Amino acid sequence: MPWFDQAPWLVALAPFLGLFLSAFTKRKDPFLAGDRVYRHDAPARISHWAHAVGTTVCLVSGIVLGLRFTPAFVDDGPAAVLWQNAHFVAAVVFLFGTFYYLGNTIVSHWRLREHLPTKNVVSYTIRHYSLLIGIKKFTMPPEDKYFESEKAAYVMAVVTAVLLVVSGLFKAAAHVFLALPDGLMNVMFWIHDIAAALMLVFLVAHVFFAVIAPFSWKTFPSMFTGWMPLGEAEKEHRGWLERLQAEHDERGEDERTLEGAAKTAADEPTRIVAPAGGAPGAQGR
């Protein structure tokens, strides 16, 4: 019996758990430390890898089971149930990661801005990839924490994830407890499968540019450790690094000011205040 039929409540629990945990999550801003830069804090890495693993397994299992426009690679039976179970577990992980990220974004809403494209998205993306393939006539302005090309891909990933979540929840509800019109469900199946195909394109491109391509090898480990080399940040994310450096210098100045004030207070002579009392020889009644 497929696990989805045994524990459909996990589909509802995963989003709730992601949102619930995000309410108690403490985020850590990027900072400089010697020859390293702290780029991704633990919550960012958790949501990233939960989403990444869930997405990858969902795509593989979904393709094996067959999409609206592709054949199935397994027949009904134990093999199909095995892949259905893999799809179910991956969907639960995907939902947790997605809603954990959503909750963190709601709590730390200012972090969303660093992911959103700017008006320079087209020109910067053209320049960036032209330089990567060796076209030297372009110059690259200082990039932020994320490349403009990454920001554009982020929007695509978010839209695709929303389509997958909404259509997937419709499919789950119809399977478990809700009778929905066949026409509506046909639309949901098509939306789900088309969104899956788009997510596959995004995933392949993301893995190539973020993992396989040699220019990503110094940055990619930051998704495991949180840290990236200072030299790589200077080379690829100079705009972001300049802002971090300014914040670092400002914090240092504030700390020196506080230390100076504390030292001054410690060196100041202690005042001795004479106790109040009556005149000499005075007698109380």
PDB file of C-alpha atoms in Angstrom:
ATOM      1  CA  MET A   1       0.000   0.000   0.000  1.00  0.00           C
ATOM      2  CA  PRO A   2       1.479   3.400  -0.940  1.00  0.00           C
ATOM      3  CA  TRP A   3       2.619   5.503   1.989  1.00  0.00           C
ATOM      4  CA  PHE A   4       0.515   8.386   0.757  1.00  0.00           C
ATOM      5  CA  ASP A   5      -2.608   6.354   1.489  1.00  0.00           C
ATOM      6  CA  GLN A   6      -1.276   5.443   4.934  1.00  0.00           C
ATOM      7  CA  ALA A   7      -0.083   8.864   6.097  1.00  0.00           C
ATOM      8  CA  PRO A   8      -1.587  11.655   3.975  1.00  0.00           C
ATOM      9  CA  TRP A   9      -1.548  13.900   7.042  1.00  0.00           C
ATOM     10  CA  LEU A  10       2.205  14.325   6.558  1.00  0.00           C
ATOM     11  CA  VAL A  11       1.428  16.485   3.528  1.00  0.00           C
ATOM     12  CA  ALA A  12      -0.323  18.929   5.856  1.00  0.00           C
ATOM     13  CA  LEU A  13       2.157  18.542   8.714  1.00  0.00           C
ATOM     14  CA  ALA A  14       5.257  19.397   6.666  1.00  0.00           C
ATOM     15  CA  PRO A  15       4.213  22.977   5.765  1.00  0.00           C
ATOM     16  CA  PHE A  16       2.991  23.603   9.312  1.00  0.00           C
ATOM     17  CA  LEU A  17       6.243  22.286  10.771  1.00  0.00           C
ATOM     18  CA  GLY A  18       8.291  24.453   8.418  1.00  0.00           C
ATOM     19  CA  LEU A  19       6.383  27.604   9.376  1.00  0.00           C
ATOM     20  CA  PHE A  20       6.411  26.689  13.072  1.00  0.00           C
ATOM     21  CA  LEU A  21      10.169  26.146  13.230  1.00  0.00           C
ATOM     22  CA  SER A  22      10.861  29.328  11.296  1.00  0.00           C
ATOM     23  CA  ALA A  23       9.177  31.317  14.069  1.00  0.00           C
ATOM     24  CA  PHE A  24      11.903  30.162  16.481  1.00  0.00           C
ATOM     25  CA  THR A  25      14.807  30.430  14.062  1.00  0.00           C
ATOM     26  CA  LYS A  26      17.567  32.921  14.763  1.00  0.00           C
ATOM     27  CA  ARG A  27      19.253  34.250  11.647  1.00  0.00           C
ATOM     28  CA  LYS A  28      22.858  35.390  11.377  1.00  0.00           C
ATOM     29  CA  ASP A  29      23.818  38.161   8.983  1.00  0.00           C
ATOM     30  CA  PRO A  30      26.874  37.818   6.712  1.00  0.00           C
ATOM     31  CA  PHE A  31      30.135  39.119   8.158  1.00  0.00           C
ATOM     32  CA  LEU A  32      33.879  39.239   7.555  1.00  0.00           C
ATOM     33  CA  ALA A  33      36.313  37.118   9.557  1.00  0.00           C
ATOM     34  CA  GLY A  34      39.938  37.246   8.482  1.00  0.00           C
ATOM     35  CA  ASP A  35      40.317  35.804   4.997  1.00  0.00           C
ATOM     36  CA  ARG A  36      36.771  34.410   4.909  1.00  0.00           C
ATOM     37  CA  VAL A  37      33.248  35.733   4.483  1.00  0.00           C
ATOM     38  CA  TYR A  38      30.248  34.189   6.207  1.00  0.00           C
ATOM     39  CA  ARG A  39      27.754  33.963   3.342  1.00  0.00           C
ATOM     40  CA  HIS A  40      24.966  31.508   4.255  1.00  0.00           C
ATOM     41  CA  ASP A  41      23.728  30.920   7.798  1.00  0.00           C
ATOM     42  CA  ALA A  42      22.399  27.561   9.001  1.00  0.00           C
ATOM     43  CA  PRO A  43      18.681  28.270   8.344  1.00  0.00           C
ATOM     44  CA  ALA A  44      19.485  29.266   4.760  1.00  0.00           C
ATOM     45  CA  ARG A  45      21.435  26.056   4.238  1.00  0.00           C
ATOM     46  CA  ILE A  46      18.716  23.904   5.810  1.00  0.00           C
ATOM     47  CA  SER A  47      15.959  25.343   3.633  1.00  0.00           C
ATOM     48  CA  HIS A  48      18.181  25.154   0.544  1.00  0.00           C
ATOM     49  CA  TRP A  49      19.094  21.494   0.949  1.00  0.00           C
ATOM     50  CA  ALA A  50      15.620  20.391   2.026  1.00  0.00           C
ATOM     51  CA  HIS A  51      14.240  22.077  -1.063  1.00  0.00           C
ATOM     52  CA  ALA A  52      17.040  20.761  -3.283  1.00  0.00           C
ATOM     53  CA  VAL A  53      16.777  17.130  -2.163  1.00  0.00           C
ATOM     54  CA  GLY A  54      12.991  17.174  -2.233  1.00  0.00           C
ATOM     55  CA  THR A  55      12.924  18.742  -5.689  1.00  0.00           C
ATOM     56  CA  THR A  56      15.466  16.339  -7.166  1.00  0.00           C
ATOM     57  CA  VAL A  57      13.793  13.175  -5.886  1.00  0.00           C
ATOM     58  CA  CYS A  58      10.331  14.470  -6.826  1.00  0.00           C
ATOM     59  CA  LEU A  59      11.498  15.143 -10.373  1.00  0.00           C
ATOM     60  CA  VAL A  60      13.221  11.786 -10.795  1.00  0.00           C
ATOM     61  CA  SER A  61      10.353   9.784  -9.319  1.00  0.00           C
ATOM     62  CA  GLY A  62       7.755  11.810 -11.215  1.00  0.00           C
ATOM     63  CA  ILE A  63       9.516  11.208 -14.526  1.00  0.00           C
ATOM     64  CA  VAL A  64       9.818   7.498 -13.772  1.00  0.00           C
ATOM     65  CA  LEU A  65       6.109   7.300 -12.974  1.00  0.00           C
ATOM     66  CA  GLY A  66       5.281   9.263 -16.127  1.00  0.00           C
ATOM     67  CA  LEU A  67       4.105  12.785 -16.892  1.00  0.00           C
ATOM     68  CA  ARG A  68       1.207  13.867 -19.069  1.00  0.00           C
ATOM     69  CA  PHE A  69       3.569  14.170 -22.031  1.00  0.00           C
ATOM     70  CA  THR A  70       6.136  11.439 -21.260  1.00  0.00           C
ATOM     71  CA  PRO A  71       5.789   7.665 -20.924  1.00  0.00           C
ATOM     72  CA  ALA A  72       6.051   5.852 -17.609  1.00  0.00           C
ATOM     73  CA  PHE A  73       9.179   3.797 -17.028  1.00  0.00           C
ATOM     74  CA  VAL A  74       7.482   1.365 -14.637  1.00  0.00           C
ATOM     75  CA  ASP A  75       4.270  -0.618 -14.822  1.00  0.00           C
ATOM     76  CA  ASP A  76       1.675  -0.809 -12.091  1.00  0.00           C
ATOM     77  CA  GLY A  77       2.823  -3.036  -9.270  1.00  0.00           C
ATOM     78  CA  PRO A  78       5.523  -3.111  -6.585  1.00  0.00           C
ATOM     79  CA  ALA A  79       7.960  -1.052  -8.646  1.00  0.00           C
ATOM     80  CA  ALA A  80       5.400   1.695  -9.161  1.00  0.00           C
ATOM     81  CA  VAL A  81       4.545   1.692  -5.450  1.00  0.00           C
ATOM     82  CA  LEU A  82       8.240   2.037  -4.620  1.00  0.00           C
ATOM     83  CA  TRP A  83       8.558   5.128  -6.800  1.00  0.00           C
ATOM     84  CA  GLN A  84       5.276   6.512  -5.463  1.00  0.00           C
ATOM     85  CA  ASN A  85       6.665   6.194  -1.945  1.00  0.00           C
ATOM     86  CA  ALA A  86       9.854   7.967  -2.997  1.00  0.00           C
ATOM     87  CA  HIS A  87       7.751  10.740  -4.531  1.00  0.00           C
ATOM     88  CA  PHE A  88       5.685  11.019  -1.359  1.00  0.00           C
ATOM     89  CA  VAL A  89       8.698  11.302   0.960  1.00  0.00           C
ATOM     90  CA  ALA A  90      10.362  13.807  -1.350  1.00  0.00           C
ATOM     91  CA  ALA A  91       7.170  15.872  -1.536  1.00  0.00           C
ATOM     92  CA  VAL A  92       7.025  16.034   2.267  1.00  0.00           C
ATOM     93  CA  VAL A  93      10.672  17.174   2.408  1.00  0.00           C
ATOM     94  CA  PHE A  94      10.039  19.668  -0.405  1.00  0.00           C
ATOM     95  CA  LEU A  95       7.031  21.125   1.420  1.00  0.00           C
ATOM     96  CA  PHE A  96       8.958  21.431   4.665  1.00  0.00           C
ATOM     97  CA  GLY A  97      11.881  23.196   2.991  1.00  0.00           C
ATOM     98  CA  THR A  98       9.616  25.493   0.993  1.00  0.00           C
ATOM     99  CA  PHE A  99       7.513  26.595   3.946  1.00  0.00           C
ATOM    100  CA  TYR A 100      10.516  26.843   6.265  1.00  0.00           C
ATOM    101  CA  TYR A 101      12.024  29.247   3.747  1.00  0.00           C
ATOM    102  CA  LEU A 102       8.704  31.077   3.427  1.00  0.00           C
ATOM    103  CA  GLY A 103       8.467  31.484   7.191  1.00  0.00           C
ATOM    104  CA  ASN A 104      12.036  32.765   7.407  1.00  0.00           C
ATOM    105  CA  THR A 105      11.298  35.221   4.618  1.00  0.00           C
ATOM    106  CA  ILE A 106       8.225  36.513   6.450  1.00  0.00           C
ATOM    107  CA  VAL A 107      10.155  36.924   9.710  1.00  0.00           C
ATOM    108  CA  SER A 108      13.222  38.431   8.008  1.00  0.00           C
ATOM    109  CA  HIS A 109      11.428  40.079   5.116  1.00  0.00           C
ATOM    110  CA  TRP A 110      14.321  42.420   4.315  1.00  0.00           C
ATOM    111  CA  ARG A 111      16.326  39.396   3.144  1.00  0.00           C
ATOM    112  CA  LEU A 112      13.961  38.983   0.216  1.00  0.00           C
ATOM    113  CA  ARG A 113      15.370  42.105  -1.432  1.00  0.00           C
ATOM    114  CA  GLU A 114      18.771  40.526  -1.975  1.00  0.00           C
ATOM    115  CA  HIS A 115      17.136  37.837  -4.139  1.00  0.00           C
ATOM    116  CA  LEU A 116      15.025  40.095  -6.345  1.00  0.00           C
ATOM    117  CA  PRO A 117      16.235  41.282  -9.768  1.00  0.00           C
ATOM    118  CA  THR A 118      16.978  44.951 -10.329  1.00  0.00           C
ATOM    119  CA  LYS A 119      16.579  47.071 -13.443  1.00  0.00           C
ATOM    120  CA  ASN A 120      20.046  45.886 -14.490  1.00  0.00           C
ATOM    121  CA  VAL A 121      19.078  42.224 -14.689  1.00  0.00           C
ATOM    122  CA  VAL A 122      19.240  41.919 -18.487  1.00  0.00           C
ATOM    123  CA  SER A 123      22.409  43.911 -19.124  1.00  0.00           C
ATOM    124  CA  TYR A 124      24.305  42.433 -16.172  1.00  0.00           C
ATOM    125  CA  THR A 125      23.314  38.887 -17.126  1.00  0.00           C
ATOM    126  CA  ILE A 126      24.508  39.395 -20.701  1.00  0.00           C
ATOM    127  CA  ARG A 127      27.794  40.854 -19.487  1.00  0.00           C
ATOM    128  CA  HIS A 128      28.309  38.136 -16.890  1.00  0.00           C
ATOM    129  CA  TYR A 129      27.889  35.173 -19.204  1.00  0.00           C
ATOM    130  CA  SER A 130      29.686  36.890 -22.087  1.00  0.00           C
ATOM    131  CA  LEU A 131      32.747  37.261 -19.895  1.00  0.00           C
ATOM    132  CA  LEU A 132      32.458  33.645 -18.775  1.00  0.00           C
ATOM    133  CA  ILE A 133      32.635  32.408 -22.355  1.00  0.00           C
ATOM    134  CA  GLY A 134      35.580  34.660 -23.138  1.00  0.00           C
ATOM    135  CA  ILE A 135      34.087  37.765 -24.773  1.00  0.00           C
ATOM    136  CA  LYS A 136      36.416  40.435 -23.425  1.00  0.00           C
ATOM    137  CA  LYS A 137      34.684  43.545 -24.748  1.00  0.00           C
ATOM    138  CA  PHE A 138      32.349  43.622 -21.749  1.00  0.00           C
ATOM    139  CA  THR A 139      33.125  44.976 -18.310  1.00  0.00           C
ATOM    140  CA  MET A 140      31.377  43.786 -15.181  1.00  0.00           C
ATOM    141  CA  PRO A 141      30.166  46.277 -12.555  1.00  0.00           C
ATOM    142  CA  PRO A 142      30.475  45.158  -8.924  1.00  0.00           C
ATOM    143  CA  GLU A 143      27.918  42.412  -8.310  1.00  0.00           C
ATOM    144  CA  ASP A 144      25.909  41.974  -5.136  1.00  0.00           C
ATOM    145  CA  LYS A 145      25.663  38.867  -2.949  1.00  0.00           C
ATOM    146  CA  TYR A 146      23.813  37.156  -5.793  1.00  0.00           C
ATOM    147  CA  PHE A 147      24.381  37.708  -9.502  1.00  0.00           C
ATOM    148  CA  GLU A 148      21.560  39.344 -11.422  1.00  0.00           C
ATOM    149  CA  SER A 149      21.290  36.124 -13.432  1.00  0.00           C
ATOM    150  CA  GLU A 150      20.771  34.215 -10.175  1.00  0.00           C
ATOM    151  CA  LYS A 151      18.074  36.670  -9.146  1.00  0.00           C
ATOM    152  CA  ALA A 152      16.217  36.116 -12.406  1.00  0.00           C
ATOM    153  CA  ALA A 153      16.471  32.357 -11.902  1.00  0.00           C
ATOM    154  CA  TYR A 154      15.181  32.812  -8.354  1.00  0.00           C
ATOM    155  CA  VAL A 155      11.962  34.378  -9.641  1.00  0.00           C
ATOM    156  CA  MET A 156      11.495  31.479 -12.047  1.00  0.00           C
ATOM    157  CA  ALA A 157      12.103  28.968  -9.258  1.00  0.00           C
ATOM    158  CA  VAL A 158       9.614  30.675  -6.935  1.00  0.00           C
ATOM    159  CA  VAL A 159       6.868  30.820  -9.573  1.00  0.00           C
ATOM    160  CA  THR A 160       7.462  27.196 -10.518  1.00  0.00           C
ATOM    161  CA  ALA A 161       7.486  26.085  -6.880  1.00  0.00           C
ATOM    162  CA  VAL A 162       4.170  27.861  -6.260  1.00  0.00           C
ATOM    163  CA  LEU A 163       2.621  26.076  -9.241  1.00  0.00           C
ATOM    164  CA  LEU A 164       3.950  22.730  -8.025  1.00  0.00           C
ATOM    165  CA  VAL A 165       2.720  23.251  -4.469  1.00  0.00           C
ATOM    166  CA  VAL A 166      -0.757  24.462  -5.417  1.00  0.00           C
ATOM    167  CA  SER A 167      -1.364  21.818  -8.072  1.00  0.00           C
ATOM    168  CA  GLY A 168       0.157  19.125  -5.862  1.00  0.00           C
ATOM    169  CA  LEU A 169      -2.114  20.018  -2.961  1.00  0.00           C
ATOM    170  CA  PHE A 170      -5.126  19.872  -5.288  1.00  0.00           C
ATOM    171  CA  LYS A 171      -4.028  16.403  -6.382  1.00  0.00           C
ATOM    172  CA  ALA A 172      -3.533  15.305  -2.781  1.00  0.00           C
ATOM    173  CA  ALA A 173      -6.902  16.660  -1.668  1.00  0.00           C
ATOM    174  CA  ALA A 174      -8.700  14.976  -4.561  1.00  0.00           C
ATOM    175  CA  HIS A 175      -6.998  11.686  -3.789  1.00  0.00           C
ATOM    176  CA  VAL A 176      -7.797  11.717  -0.078  1.00  0.00           C
ATOM    177  CA  PHE A 177     -11.063  13.451   0.701  1.00  0.00           C
ATOM    178  CA  LEU A 178     -12.281  15.977  -1.865  1.00  0.00           C
ATOM    179  CA  ALA A 179     -14.333  15.213  -4.976  1.00  0.00           C
ATOM    180  CA  LEU A 180     -13.266  17.698  -7.633  1.00  0.00           C
ATOM    181  CA  PRO A 181     -14.460  18.014 -11.251  1.00  0.00           C
ATOM    182  CA  ASP A 182     -12.523  15.980 -13.786  1.00  0.00           C
ATOM    183  CA  GLY A 183     -11.901  19.066 -15.901  1.00  0.00           C
ATOM    184  CA  LEU A 184     -10.310  20.910 -12.992  1.00  0.00           C
ATOM    185  CA  MET A 185      -8.138  17.945 -12.093  1.00  0.00           C
ATOM    186  CA  ASN A 186      -7.003  17.580 -15.689  1.00  0.00           C
ATOM    187  CA  VAL A 187      -5.867  21.216 -15.591  1.00  0.00           C
ATOM    188  CA  MET A 188      -4.081  20.610 -12.281  1.00  0.00           C
ATOM    189  CA  PHE A 189      -2.276  17.569 -13.662  1.00  0.00           C
ATOM    190  CA  TRP A 190      -1.101  19.554 -16.673  1.00  0.00           C
ATOM    191  CA  ILE A 191       0.013  22.488 -14.514  1.00  0.00           C
ATOM    192  CA  HIS A 192       1.880  20.137 -12.196  1.00  0.00           C
ATOM    193  CA  ASP A 193       3.689  18.348 -14.999  1.00  0.00           C
ATOM    194  CA  ILE A 194       4.564  21.497 -16.965  1.00  0.00           C
ATOM    195  CA  ALA A 195       5.848  23.123 -13.776  1.00  0.00           C
ATOM    196  CA  ALA A 196       7.901  19.989 -13.119  1.00  0.00           C
ATOM    197  CA  ALA A 197       9.458  20.264 -16.579  1.00  0.00           C
ATOM    198  CA  LEU A 198      10.319  23.927 -15.951  1.00  0.00           C
ATOM    199  CA  MET A 199      11.786  23.044 -12.571  1.00  0.00           C
ATOM    200  CA  LEU A 200      13.897  20.367 -14.240  1.00  0.00           C
ATOM    201  CA  VAL A 201      15.328  22.978 -16.616  1.00  0.00           C
ATOM    202  CA  PHE A 202      16.070  25.253 -13.670  1.00  0.00           C
ATOM    203  CA  LEU A 203      17.652  22.431 -11.666  1.00  0.00           C
ATOM    204  CA  VAL A 204      19.950  21.328 -14.490  1.00  0.00           C
ATOM    205  CA  ALA A 205      21.104  24.906 -15.104  1.00  0.00           C
ATOM    206  CA  HIS A 206      21.542  25.540 -11.393  1.00  0.00           C
ATOM    207  CA  VAL A 207      23.615  22.403 -10.845  1.00  0.00           C
ATOM    208  CA  PHE A 208      25.819  23.204 -13.824  1.00  0.00           C
ATOM    209  CA  PHE A 209      26.504  26.840 -12.960  1.00  0.00           C
ATOM    210  CA  ALA A 210      26.647  26.380  -9.177  1.00  0.00           C
ATOM    211  CA  VAL A 211      28.422  23.014  -8.889  1.00  0.00           C
ATOM    212  CA  ILE A 212      29.935  21.626 -12.089  1.00  0.00           C
ATOM    213  CA  ALA A 213      31.408  24.709 -13.755  1.00  0.00           C
ATOM    214  CA  PRO A 214      34.968  25.362 -12.488  1.00  0.00           C
ATOM    215  CA  PHE A 215      34.255  29.019 -11.717  1.00  0.00           C
ATOM    216  CA  SER A 216      31.789  27.901  -9.011  1.00  0.00           C
ATOM    217  CA  TRP A 217      34.125  25.575  -7.113  1.00  0.00           C
ATOM    218  CA  LYS A 218      35.303  28.166  -4.587  1.00  0.00           C
ATOM    219  CA  THR A 219      31.790  29.391  -3.812  1.00  0.00           C
ATOM    220  CA  PHE A 220      29.836  26.133  -3.778  1.00  0.00           C
ATOM    221  CA  PRO A 221      31.255  24.855  -0.435  1.00  0.00           C
ATOM    222  CA  SER A 222      29.576  27.814   1.278  1.00  0.00           C
ATOM    223  CA  MET A 223      26.283  25.941   0.892  1.00  0.00           C
ATOM    224  CA  PHE A 224      27.720  23.334   3.279  1.00  0.00           C
ATOM    225  CA  THR A 225      29.904  25.385   5.609  1.00  0.00           C
ATOM    226  CA  GLY A 226      28.452  28.868   5.254  1.00  0.00           C
ATOM    227  CA  TRP A 227      31.891  30.335   4.433  1.00  0.00           C
ATOM    228  CA  MET A 228      33.491  31.495   1.200  1.00  0.00           C
ATOM    229  CA  PRO A 229      37.044  32.790   0.590  1.00  0.00           C
ATOM    230  CA  LEU A 230      37.509  36.535   0.875  1.00  0.00           C
ATOM    231  CA  GLY A 231      39.394  36.593  -2.423  1.00  0.00           C
ATOM    232  CA  GLU A 232      36.487  34.972  -4.243  1.00  0.00           C
ATOM    233  CA  ALA A 233      34.075  37.501  -2.756  1.00  0.00           C
ATOM    234  CA  GLU A 234      36.366  40.309  -3.933  1.00  0.00           C
ATOM    235  CA  LYS A 235      36.443  38.835  -7.415  1.00  0.00           C
ATOM    236  CA  GLU A 236      32.804  37.874  -7.926  1.00  0.00           C
ATOM    237  CA  HIS A 237      30.754  39.904  -5.430  1.00  0.00           C
ATOM    238  CA  ARG A 238      32.676  43.126  -4.963  1.00  0.00           C
ATOM    239  CA  GLY A 239      29.580  45.277  -4.484  1.00  0.00           C
ATOM    240  CA  TRP A 240      28.367  43.054  -1.660  1.00  0.00           C
ATOM    241  CA  LEU A 241      31.827  42.834  -0.108  1.00  0.00           C
ATOM    242  CA  GLU A 242      32.251  46.612  -0.105  1.00  0.00           C
ATOM    243  CA  ARG A 243      28.996  46.922   1.805  1.00  0.00           C
ATOM    244  CA  LEU A 244      30.070  44.244   4.285  1.00  0.00           C
ATOM    245  CA  GLN A 245      33.428  45.965   4.736  1.00  0.00           C
ATOM    246  CA  ALA A 246      31.720  49.277   5.480  1.00  0.00           C
ATOM    247  CA  GLU A 247      29.473  47.580   8.044  1.00  0.00           C
ATOM    248  CA  HIS A 248      32.502  45.803   9.526  1.00  0.00           C
ATOM    249  CA  ASP A 249      34.421  49.080   9.872  1.00  0.00           C
ATOM    250  CA  GLU A 250      31.397  50.805  11.392  1.00  0.00           C
ATOM    251  CA  ARG A 251      30.988  48.060  13.982  1.00  0.00           C
ATOM    252  CA  GLY A 252      34.686  48.293  14.797  1.00  0.00           C
ATOM    253  CA  GLU A 253      34.435  52.055  15.301  1.00  0.00           C
ATOM    254  CA  ASP A 254      31.413  51.621  17.575  1.00  0.00           C
ATOM    255  CA  GLU A 255      33.245  48.992  19.617  1.00  0.00           C
ATOM    256  CA  ARG A 256      36.296  51.239  19.987  1.00  0.00           C
ATOM    257  CA  THR A 257      34.066  54.108  21.113  1.00  0.00           C
ATOM    258  CA  LEU A 258      32.401  51.925  23.728  1.00  0.00           C
ATOM    259  CA  GLU A 259      35.752  50.609  24.946  1.00  0.00           C
ATOM    260  CA  GLY A 260      37.065  54.161  25.254  1.00  0.00           C
ATOM    261  CA  ALA A 261      34.024  55.257  27.214  1.00  0.00           C
ATOM    262  CA  ALA A 262      34.338  52.271  29.539  1.00  0.00           C
ATOM    263  CA  LYS A 263      38.043  52.975  30.131  1.00  0.00           C
ATOM    264  CA  THR A 264      37.330  56.631  30.886  1.00  0.00           C
ATOM    265  CA  ALA A 265      34.662  55.670  33.377  1.00  0.00           C
ATOM    266  CA  ALA A 266      37.001  53.175  35.054  1.00  0.00           C
ATOM    267  CA  ASP A 267      39.825  55.726  35.361  1.00  0.00           C
ATOM    268  CA  GLU A 268      37.640  58.473  36.824  1.00  0.00           C
ATOM    269  CA  PRO A 269      38.402  58.986  40.573  1.00  0.00           C
ATOM    270  CA  THR A 270      35.782  57.628  42.876  1.00  0.00           C
ATOM    271  CA  ARG A 271      33.933  60.318  44.702  1.00  0.00           C
ATOM    272  CA  ILE A 272      33.566  59.878  48.431  1.00  0.00           C
ATOM    273  CA  VAL A 273      30.401  61.339  49.772  1.00  0.00           C
ATOM    274  CA  ALA A 274      30.388  62.152  53.513  1.00  0.00           C
ATOM    275  CA  PRO A 275      27.492  60.606  55.407  1.00  0.00           C
ATOM    276  CA  ALA A 276      24.759  62.974  56.442  1.00  0.00           C
ATOM    277  CA  GLY A 277      24.520  63.666  60.143  1.00  0.00           C
ATOM    278  CA  GLY A 278      23.827  66.285  62.820  1.00  0.00           C
ATOM    279  CA  ALA A 279      26.266  68.931  63.996  1.00  0.00           C
ATOM    280  CA  PRO A 280      29.003  67.833  66.397  1.00  0.00           C
ATOM    281  CA  GLY A 281      27.727  67.604  69.928  1.00  0.00           C
ATOM    282  CA  ALA A 282      24.112  67.640  68.904  1.00  0.00           C
ATOM    283  CA  GLN A 283      21.915  65.352  70.952  1.00  0.00           C
ATOM    284  CA  GLY A 284      18.836  63.671  69.832  1.00  0.00           C
ATOM    285  CA  ARG A 285      15.723  64.092  71.809  1.00  0.00           C
TER     286      ARG A 285
END
